[in-house]
GROMACS .gro file of C-alpha atoms in nm:
model
  429
    1UNK     CA    1   5.796   0.973   1.785
    2UNK     CA    2   5.703   1.079   1.432
    3UNK     CA    3   5.900   1.402   1.458
    4UNK     CA    4   6.205   1.228   1.601
    5UNK     CA    5   6.206   0.962   1.330
    6UNK     CA    6   6.165   1.234   1.069
    7UNK     CA    7   6.465   1.438   1.181
    8UNK     CA    8   6.681   1.126   1.208
    9UNK     CA    9   6.582   1.035   0.853
   10UNK     CA   10   6.665   1.376   0.710
   11UNK     CA   11   6.988   1.417   0.910
   12UNK     CA   12   7.127   1.117   0.722
   13UNK     CA   13   6.971   1.201   0.386
   14UNK     CA   14   7.170   1.365   0.110
   15UNK     CA   15   7.047   1.658  -0.090
   16UNK     CA   16   7.115   1.736  -0.454
   17UNK     CA   17   7.184   2.090  -0.330
   18UNK     CA   18   7.529   2.133  -0.180
   19UNK     CA   19   7.481   2.186   0.195
   20UNK     CA   20   7.774   2.213   0.434
   21UNK     CA   21   7.761   1.955   0.715
   22UNK     CA   22   7.815   2.251   0.950
   23UNK     CA   23   7.514   2.443   0.820
   24UNK     CA   24   7.243   2.521   1.074
   25UNK     CA   25   7.001   2.531   0.780
   26UNK     CA   26   7.021   2.159   0.712
   27UNK     CA   27   6.761   1.943   0.541
   28UNK     CA   28   6.633   1.862   0.891
   29UNK     CA   29   6.550   2.227   0.954
   30UNK     CA   30   6.376   2.426   0.672
   31UNK     CA   31   6.312   2.753   0.862
   32UNK     CA   32   6.074   3.014   0.721
   33UNK     CA   33   6.133   3.385   0.676
   34UNK     CA   34   6.059   3.694   0.469
   35UNK     CA   35   6.307   3.816   0.207
   36UNK     CA   36   6.352   4.074  -0.066
   37UNK     CA   37   6.619   4.099  -0.335
   38UNK     CA   38   6.781   4.373  -0.546
   39UNK     CA   39   6.572   4.260  -0.845
   40UNK     CA   40   6.246   4.234  -0.647
   41UNK     CA   41   6.202   4.468  -0.351
   42UNK     CA   42   5.867   4.321  -0.248
   43UNK     CA   43   5.901   4.123   0.077
   44UNK     CA   44   5.782   3.763   0.037
   45UNK     CA   45   5.810   3.423   0.207
   46UNK     CA   46   6.112   3.198   0.170
   47UNK     CA   47   6.281   2.906   0.339
   48UNK     CA   48   6.650   2.881   0.416
   49UNK     CA   49   6.846   2.571   0.318
   50UNK     CA   50   7.224   2.557   0.330
   51UNK     CA   51   7.362   2.881   0.189
   52UNK     CA   52   7.048   2.951  -0.011
   53UNK     CA   53   6.696   3.082   0.024
   54UNK     CA   54   6.412   2.933  -0.178
   55UNK     CA   55   6.175   3.210  -0.288
   56UNK     CA   56   5.839   3.049  -0.208
   57UNK     CA   57   5.643   3.309  -0.404
   58UNK     CA   58   5.830   3.233  -0.725
   59UNK     CA   59   5.833   2.861  -0.648
   60UNK     CA   60   5.454   2.860  -0.598
   61UNK     CA   61   5.385   3.068  -0.910
   62UNK     CA   62   5.583   2.821  -1.120
   63UNK     CA   63   5.390   2.510  -1.010
   64UNK     CA   64   5.635   2.420  -0.735
   65UNK     CA   65   5.352   2.282  -0.521
   66UNK     CA   66   5.175   2.105  -0.808
   67UNK     CA   67   5.258   1.764  -0.660
   68UNK     CA   68   5.090   1.859  -0.330
   69UNK     CA   69   4.721   1.941  -0.394
   70UNK     CA   70   4.659   2.017  -0.026
   71UNK     CA   71   4.917   2.296  -0.041
   72UNK     CA   72   4.843   2.408  -0.397
   73UNK     CA   73   4.496   2.524  -0.295
   74UNK     CA   74   4.645   2.784  -0.059
   75UNK     CA   75   4.952   2.903  -0.250
   76UNK     CA   76   4.835   3.266  -0.238
   77UNK     CA   77   4.972   3.286   0.117
   78UNK     CA   78   5.323   3.258  -0.029
   79UNK     CA   79   5.276   3.599  -0.192
   80UNK     CA   80   5.205   3.774   0.139
   81UNK     CA   81   5.455   4.016   0.294
   82UNK     CA   82   5.448   3.836   0.630
   83UNK     CA   83   5.415   3.478   0.752
   84UNK     CA   84   5.098   3.550   0.951
   85UNK     CA   85   4.856   3.384   0.707
   86UNK     CA   86   5.085   3.081   0.675
   87UNK     CA   87   5.115   3.056   1.053
   88UNK     CA   88   4.737   3.080   1.096
   89UNK     CA   89   4.691   2.767   0.881
   90UNK     CA   90   4.801   2.558   1.180
   91UNK     CA   91   5.067   2.304   1.261
   92UNK     CA   92   4.938   2.028   1.033
   93UNK     CA   93   4.969   2.260   0.732
   94UNK     CA   94   5.316   2.380   0.844
   95UNK     CA   95   5.419   2.016   0.871
   96UNK     CA   96   5.286   1.931   0.525
   97UNK     CA   97   5.470   2.222   0.361
   98UNK     CA   98   5.796   2.157   0.543
   99UNK     CA   99   5.796   1.783   0.467
  100UNK     CA  100   5.711   1.848   0.103
  101UNK     CA  101   6.002   2.091   0.068
  102UNK     CA  102   6.233   1.845   0.241
  103UNK     CA  103   6.130   1.585  -0.016
  104UNK     CA  104   6.189   1.835  -0.300
  105UNK     CA  105   6.549   1.883  -0.186
  106UNK     CA  106   6.643   1.519  -0.125
  107UNK     CA  107   6.880   1.361  -0.375
  108UNK     CA  108   6.624   1.092  -0.462
  109UNK     CA  109   6.330   1.336  -0.467
  110UNK     CA  110   6.006   1.186  -0.601
  111UNK     CA  111   5.947   1.514  -0.786
  112UNK     CA  112   6.276   1.584  -0.972
  113UNK     CA  113   6.125   1.796  -1.249
  114UNK     CA  114   5.985   2.050  -1.004
  115UNK     CA  115   6.321   2.193  -0.899
  116UNK     CA  116   6.612   1.949  -0.918
  117UNK     CA  117   6.616   1.931  -1.299
  118UNK     CA  118   6.432   2.256  -1.368
  119UNK     CA  119   6.732   2.476  -1.441
  120UNK     CA  120   6.532   2.793  -1.506
  121UNK     CA  121   6.332   2.776  -1.182
  122UNK     CA  122   6.639   2.666  -0.988
  123UNK     CA  123   6.842   2.964  -1.111
  124UNK     CA  124   6.562   3.211  -1.033
  125UNK     CA  125   6.402   3.074  -0.714
  126UNK     CA  126   6.718   2.955  -0.539
  127UNK     CA  127   6.904   3.265  -0.421
  128UNK     CA  128   7.230   3.286  -0.228
  129UNK     CA  129   7.163   3.401   0.128
  130UNK     CA  130   7.427   3.669   0.090
  131UNK     CA  131   7.213   3.825  -0.184
  132UNK     CA  132   6.886   3.848   0.010
  133UNK     CA  133   6.759   4.110   0.252
  134UNK     CA  134   6.570   3.962   0.546
  135UNK     CA  135   6.274   4.131   0.713
  136UNK     CA  136   6.061   4.079   1.023
  137UNK     CA  137   5.898   3.742   0.957
  138UNK     CA  138   5.567   3.830   1.122
  139UNK     CA  139   5.341   4.129   1.171
  140UNK     CA  140   5.359   4.140   1.550
  141UNK     CA  141   5.037   4.252   1.713
  142UNK     CA  142   5.149   4.204   2.073
  143UNK     CA  143   5.474   4.117   2.245
  144UNK     CA  144   5.504   3.977   2.599
  145UNK     CA  145   5.837   3.907   2.764
  146UNK     CA  146   5.847   3.643   3.036
  147UNK     CA  147   6.099   3.593   3.316
  148UNK     CA  148   6.124   3.213   3.297
  149UNK     CA  149   6.503   3.184   3.339
  150UNK     CA  150   6.529   3.094   3.708
  151UNK     CA  151   6.909   3.122   3.717
  152UNK     CA  152   6.893   3.474   3.575
  153UNK     CA  153   6.616   3.573   3.818
  154UNK     CA  154   6.821   3.439   4.110
  155UNK     CA  155   7.145   3.603   3.995
  156UNK     CA  156   6.987   3.946   3.947
  157UNK     CA  157   6.784   3.916   4.266
  158UNK     CA  158   7.100   3.830   4.458
  159UNK     CA  159   7.275   4.141   4.326
  160UNK     CA  160   7.001   4.369   4.463
  161UNK     CA  161   6.842   4.179   4.754
  162UNK     CA  162   7.088   3.910   4.858
  163UNK     CA  163   7.054   3.532   4.806
  164UNK     CA  164   6.794   3.487   5.081
  165UNK     CA  165   6.546   3.717   4.905
  166UNK     CA  166   6.667   3.672   4.546
  167UNK     CA  167   6.340   3.529   4.411
  168UNK     CA  168   6.020   3.719   4.476
  169UNK     CA  169   5.753   3.521   4.660
  170UNK     CA  170   5.537   3.477   4.348
  171UNK     CA  171   5.818   3.362   4.118
  172UNK     CA  172   5.768   2.983   4.137
  173UNK     CA  173   5.388   3.007   4.152
  174UNK     CA  174   5.328   3.175   3.816
  175UNK     CA  175   5.519   3.277   3.501
  176UNK     CA  176   5.609   3.643   3.562
  177UNK     CA  177   5.606   3.870   3.255
  178UNK     CA  178   5.572   4.226   3.130
  179UNK     CA  179   5.400   4.357   2.817
  180UNK     CA  180   5.667   4.478   2.573
  181UNK     CA  181   5.650   4.715   2.280
  182UNK     CA  182   5.574   4.534   1.953
  183UNK     CA  183   5.658   4.839   1.739
  184UNK     CA  184   6.024   4.833   1.843
  185UNK     CA  185   6.084   4.464   1.766
  186UNK     CA  186   6.339   4.460   1.483
  187UNK     CA  187   6.505   4.195   1.269
  188UNK     CA  188   6.866   4.092   1.323
  189UNK     CA  189   7.115   4.332   1.166
  190UNK     CA  190   6.920   4.647   1.256
  191UNK     CA  191   7.131   4.912   1.428
  192UNK     CA  192   6.992   5.064   1.746
  193UNK     CA  193   7.059   5.401   1.909
  194UNK     CA  194   7.165   5.430   2.270
  195UNK     CA  195   6.851   5.541   2.458
  196UNK     CA  196   6.815   5.849   2.677
  197UNK     CA  197   6.625   5.849   3.003
  198UNK     CA  198   6.610   5.944   3.369
  199UNK     CA  199   6.881   5.789   3.584
  200UNK     CA  200   7.028   5.831   3.931
  201UNK     CA  201   7.399   5.906   3.945
  202UNK     CA  202   7.404   5.800   4.312
  203UNK     CA  203   7.115   5.566   4.404
  204UNK     CA  204   7.200   5.600   4.775
  205UNK     CA  205   7.184   5.978   4.784
  206UNK     CA  206   6.891   6.164   4.945
  207UNK     CA  207   6.685   6.328   4.816
  208UNK     CA  208   6.673   6.125   4.497
  209UNK     CA  209   6.699   6.368   4.206
  210UNK     CA  210   6.734   6.204   3.863
  211UNK     CA  211   6.948   6.318   3.571
  212UNK     CA  212   6.838   6.308   3.208
  213UNK     CA  213   7.126   6.138   3.025
  214UNK     CA  214   7.213   5.873   2.767
  215UNK     CA  215   7.207   5.521   2.910
  216UNK     CA  216   7.544   5.430   3.063
  217UNK     CA  217   7.462   5.068   3.147
  218UNK     CA  218   7.339   4.928   2.816
  219UNK     CA  219   7.287   4.553   2.839
  220UNK     CA  220   7.184   4.246   2.641
  221UNK     CA  221   6.949   3.966   2.734
  222UNK     CA  222   6.991   3.624   2.574
  223UNK     CA  223   6.642   3.487   2.507
  224UNK     CA  224   6.434   3.260   2.291
  225UNK     CA  225   6.122   3.398   2.124
  226UNK     CA  226   5.808   3.207   2.029
  227UNK     CA  227   5.548   3.304   1.769
  228UNK     CA  228   5.183   3.209   1.819
  229UNK     CA  229   4.996   3.052   1.525
  230UNK     CA  230   4.651   3.010   1.671
  231UNK     CA  231   4.424   3.244   1.863
  232UNK     CA  232   4.166   3.217   2.138
  233UNK     CA  233   3.854   3.426   2.181
  234UNK     CA  234   3.823   3.697   2.444
  235UNK     CA  235   3.725   3.532   2.770
  236UNK     CA  236   3.853   3.187   2.671
  237UNK     CA  237   4.153   3.011   2.823
  238UNK     CA  238   4.419   2.804   2.648
  239UNK     CA  239   4.452   2.471   2.827
  240UNK     CA  240   4.810   2.389   2.923
  241UNK     CA  241   4.771   2.036   2.787
  242UNK     CA  242   4.680   2.158   2.436
  243UNK     CA  243   4.883   2.481   2.435
  244UNK     CA  244   5.170   2.331   2.232
  245UNK     CA  245   4.938   2.330   1.929
  246UNK     CA  246   4.932   2.710   1.942
  247UNK     CA  247   5.308   2.736   1.874
  248UNK     CA  248   5.419   2.836   1.523
  249UNK     CA  249   5.794   2.840   1.579
  250UNK     CA  250   6.092   2.996   1.750
  251UNK     CA  251   6.349   3.273   1.700
  252UNK     CA  252   6.651   3.394   1.890
  253UNK     CA  253   6.588   3.714   2.084
  254UNK     CA  254   6.793   3.993   2.238
  255UNK     CA  255   6.582   4.202   2.475
  256UNK     CA  256   6.810   4.506   2.493
  257UNK     CA  257   6.801   4.667   2.839
  258UNK     CA  258   6.898   5.011   2.974
  259UNK     CA  259   6.982   4.903   3.328
  260UNK     CA  260   7.031   5.248   3.480
  261UNK     CA  261   6.703   5.377   3.333
  262UNK     CA  262   6.532   5.058   3.446
  263UNK     CA  263   6.648   5.097   3.807
  264UNK     CA  264   6.480   5.438   3.844
  265UNK     CA  265   6.158   5.376   3.651
  266UNK     CA  266   6.055   5.016   3.723
  267UNK     CA  267   5.887   5.082   4.060
  268UNK     CA  268   5.592   5.032   4.088
  269UNK     CA  269   5.479   4.909   3.744
  270UNK     CA  270   5.786   4.745   3.595
  271UNK     CA  271   5.994   4.798   3.277
  272UNK     CA  272   5.901   5.082   3.042
  273UNK     CA  273   6.150   5.301   2.850
  274UNK     CA  274   6.437   5.080   2.963
  275UNK     CA  275   6.298   4.806   2.741
  276UNK     CA  276   6.099   4.972   2.462
  277UNK     CA  277   6.383   5.113   2.250
  278UNK     CA  278   6.457   4.783   2.077
  279UNK     CA  279   6.414   4.406   2.086
  280UNK     CA  280   6.602   4.210   1.819
  281UNK     CA  281   6.490   3.874   1.680
  282UNK     CA  282   6.654   3.642   1.428
  283UNK     CA  283   6.514   3.647   1.076
  284UNK     CA  284   6.428   3.279   1.027
  285UNK     CA  285   6.148   3.107   1.221
  286UNK     CA  286   6.237   2.749   1.314
  287UNK     CA  287   5.910   2.557   1.314
  288UNK     CA  288   5.784   2.375   1.622
  289UNK     CA  289   5.814   2.044   1.434
  290UNK     CA  290   6.181   2.104   1.353
  291UNK     CA  291   6.264   2.140   1.723
  292UNK     CA  292   6.027   1.868   1.849
  293UNK     CA  293   6.304   1.603   1.846
  294UNK     CA  294   6.505   1.816   2.089
  295UNK     CA  295   6.247   1.838   2.366
  296UNK     CA  296   6.414   1.772   2.699
  297UNK     CA  297   6.366   1.813   3.071
  298UNK     CA  298   6.361   2.171   3.193
  299UNK     CA  299   6.439   2.308   3.537
  300UNK     CA  300   6.239   2.142   3.812
  301UNK     CA  301   5.981   2.342   4.003
  302UNK     CA  302   5.888   2.174   4.330
  303UNK     CA  303   5.627   2.435   4.418
  304UNK     CA  304   5.268   2.299   4.414
  305UNK     CA  305   5.098   2.459   4.115
  306UNK     CA  306   4.737   2.541   4.046
  307UNK     CA  307   4.569   2.294   3.812
  308UNK     CA  308   4.579   2.522   3.506
  309UNK     CA  309   4.963   2.517   3.515
  310UNK     CA  310   5.011   2.145   3.581
  311UNK     CA  311   5.172   1.944   3.300
  312UNK     CA  312   5.187   1.566   3.268
  313UNK     CA  313   5.518   1.554   3.080
  314UNK     CA  314   5.838   1.667   3.254
  315UNK     CA  315   6.007   1.692   2.912
  316UNK     CA  316   5.885   2.042   2.834
  317UNK     CA  317   6.200   2.239   2.748
  318UNK     CA  318   6.416   2.260   2.434
  319UNK     CA  319   6.778   2.151   2.414
  320UNK     CA  320   6.922   2.443   2.216
  321UNK     CA  321   7.287   2.540   2.259
  322UNK     CA  322   7.327   2.919   2.281
  323UNK     CA  323   7.627   3.151   2.243
  324UNK     CA  324   7.688   3.526   2.266
  325UNK     CA  325   7.970   3.713   2.089
  326UNK     CA  326   8.070   4.076   2.124
  327UNK     CA  327   8.262   4.239   1.839
  328UNK     CA  328   8.406   4.575   1.933
  329UNK     CA  329   8.460   4.876   1.708
  330UNK     CA  330   8.828   4.769   1.694
  331UNK     CA  331   8.723   4.444   1.528
  332UNK     CA  332   8.795   4.212   1.821
  333UNK     CA  333   8.543   3.930   1.866
  334UNK     CA  334   8.498   3.742   2.193
  335UNK     CA  335   8.253   3.468   2.289
  336UNK     CA  336   8.138   3.590   2.629
  337UNK     CA  337   7.878   3.328   2.719
  338UNK     CA  338   7.755   2.977   2.638
  339UNK     CA  339   7.418   2.867   2.768
  340UNK     CA  340   7.123   2.642   2.678
  341UNK     CA  341   6.751   2.702   2.626
  342UNK     CA  342   6.667   2.420   2.870
  343UNK     CA  343   6.751   2.653   3.161
  344UNK     CA  344   6.388   2.765   3.194
  345UNK     CA  345   6.164   2.686   3.489
  346UNK     CA  346   5.842   2.758   3.298
  347UNK     CA  347   5.752   2.590   2.967
  348UNK     CA  348   5.598   2.760   2.663
  349UNK     CA  349   5.261   2.584   2.722
  350UNK     CA  350   5.263   2.710   3.080
  351UNK     CA  351   5.337   3.064   2.960
  352UNK     CA  352   5.046   3.047   2.715
  353UNK     CA  353   4.812   2.899   2.975
  354UNK     CA  354   4.895   3.170   3.227
  355UNK     CA  355   4.880   3.449   2.969
  356UNK     CA  356   4.522   3.348   2.882
  357UNK     CA  357   4.391   3.237   3.223
  358UNK     CA  358   4.232   3.582   3.258
  359UNK     CA  359   4.067   3.542   2.916
  360UNK     CA  360   4.329   3.745   2.730
  361UNK     CA  361   4.299   3.670   2.356
  362UNK     CA  362   4.611   3.563   2.165
  363UNK     CA  363   4.640   3.615   1.789
  364UNK     CA  364   4.858   3.466   1.513
  365UNK     CA  365   5.182   3.665   1.508
  366UNK     CA  366   5.188   3.740   1.881
  367UNK     CA  367   5.543   3.712   2.015
  368UNK     CA  368   5.642   3.572   2.354
  369UNK     CA  369   5.992   3.600   2.498
  370UNK     CA  370   6.139   3.348   2.741
  371UNK     CA  371   6.330   3.592   2.958
  372UNK     CA  372   6.706   3.578   2.997
  373UNK     CA  373   6.850   3.227   2.976
  374UNK     CA  374   7.144   3.178   3.212
  375UNK     CA  375   7.325   2.866   3.328
  376UNK     CA  376   7.483   2.809   3.667
  377UNK     CA  377   7.850   2.803   3.571
  378UNK     CA  378   8.090   3.091   3.504
  379UNK     CA  379   8.031   3.251   3.161
  380UNK     CA  380   7.695   3.080   3.108
  381UNK     CA  381   7.502   3.392   3.211
  382UNK     CA  382   7.282   3.561   2.953
  383UNK     CA  383   7.339   3.927   3.044
  384UNK     CA  384   7.629   4.160   3.108
  385UNK     CA  385   7.465   4.256   3.438
  386UNK     CA  386   7.533   3.903   3.558
  387UNK     CA  387   7.864   3.851   3.380
  388UNK     CA  388   8.011   4.169   3.529
  389UNK     CA  389   7.839   4.120   3.865
  390UNK     CA  390   7.648   4.442   3.840
  391UNK     CA  391   7.931   4.625   3.663
  392UNK     CA  392   8.183   4.557   3.941
  393UNK     CA  393   8.410   4.318   3.749
  394UNK     CA  394   8.492   4.388   3.382
  395UNK     CA  395   8.484   4.113   3.122
  396UNK     CA  396   8.818   4.049   2.955
  397UNK     CA  397   8.784   4.062   2.577
  398UNK     CA  398   9.020   3.983   2.290
  399UNK     CA  399   9.274   4.254   2.210
  400UNK     CA  400   9.312   4.347   2.580
  401UNK     CA  401   8.974   4.522   2.575
  402UNK     CA  402   8.725   4.515   2.861
  403UNK     CA  403   8.350   4.559   2.902
  404UNK     CA  404   8.116   4.608   3.194
  405UNK     CA  405   7.832   4.712   2.967
  406UNK     CA  406   7.803   4.780   2.593
  407UNK     CA  407   7.987   5.068   2.429
  408UNK     CA  408   7.895   5.253   2.108
  409UNK     CA  409   7.995   5.053   1.802
  410UNK     CA  410   7.973   4.711   1.972
  411UNK     CA  411   7.804   4.436   1.770
  412UNK     CA  412   7.628   4.155   1.955
  413UNK     CA  413   7.591   3.817   1.781
  414UNK     CA  414   7.373   3.541   1.924
  415UNK     CA  415   7.383   3.185   1.788
  416UNK     CA  416   7.163   2.888   1.868
  417UNK     CA  417   7.138   2.532   1.737
  418UNK     CA  418   7.024   2.181   1.819
  419UNK     CA  419   7.151   1.846   1.698
  420UNK     CA  420   7.482   1.744   1.552
  421UNK     CA  421   7.644   1.630   1.230
  422UNK     CA  422   7.449   1.688   0.911
  423UNK     CA  423   7.122   1.733   1.099
  424UNK     CA  424   7.184   2.071   1.266
  425UNK     CA  425   6.874   2.276   1.335
  426UNK     CA  426   6.963   2.638   1.404
  427UNK     CA  427   6.862   2.998   1.362
  428UNK     CA  428   7.157   3.163   1.184
  429UNK     CA  429   7.412   3.016   0.946
   0.00000   0.00000   0.00000
């Protein structure tokens, strides 16, 4: 209730800083990231608000947190090159910092001399977003990608096994996942090379002799990512009922996939080179508190679950509108899919509980992916594999272009936001 009241208050509150009513970085949001600038190449923490970034390092060094003694004592974390130390302070500290910064930016701020009327600090610490370089927000120790999008799992399973056997027998009993490659997680805007690997030109031919070629079926996967802020010791389990307290915040994610390489290599141990050449995340971490007002009911799972996965609250998903654009090398941009983050059958607390049920230790900065988020209607699917029905039917793009899978020079843009009006909470402006 507190979080909902808070976002309603700030969605109707004016700021002395000019913020477009269409901005996803509204006063109700305040996402955190890592930036550098032409005049200061050192990466450091910042928050995004409207079309600006507030340099938290400079803000802290110039007594920006002087009116908040509880924050002032830990301002050294705003000089770090990642958000890991900030994340590790826990949700109550994240909440205190975010609410303080919201108050700093309100038109009737109780602390006007800190930034509103401090022209020197305002001109130096408030930087246009177009003038900042964003970096990975966290040092990622481990990355695990789940498969929680039931519609995607069913669609892909149907393509290869038919609708009767689309979902594997374990799918609704536990959150399926694979361990990804943390070193190839990159921030939005990073170009990726088409991967090479072993593929079969004719999967039905015998004997099966693979070729070594560039990927010909390069795909996207529309996902949400979650950063962990709190760890557990080796051998300990995270209880599903308290797991939400381990969540730092969320990012958009594209788990790039080489489908033809994946088909040959995934048996018997699952994805490997088909997934490790790149995973893209958005630059700004939207805190758990900022999205708390948009908790909603997820997909129902009628399968009896073991106690460690049972949740009391059915409202365990996030209502986040999602869109995918493809811009071709000819400059044509087409929105190819619209989905929603609520299309997940497993919640983030359930993913954390299952990940640690063996005693696996989580650490601040660990990244979890949701798996591809697809709806049930036409053009709500989160991958080209689904949208083109396995490459059989090309997507019609603007400018009379077509795509079954990605071509060299294509740019993929993913957007996500919650709310409406002046209280939008999103990931990219």
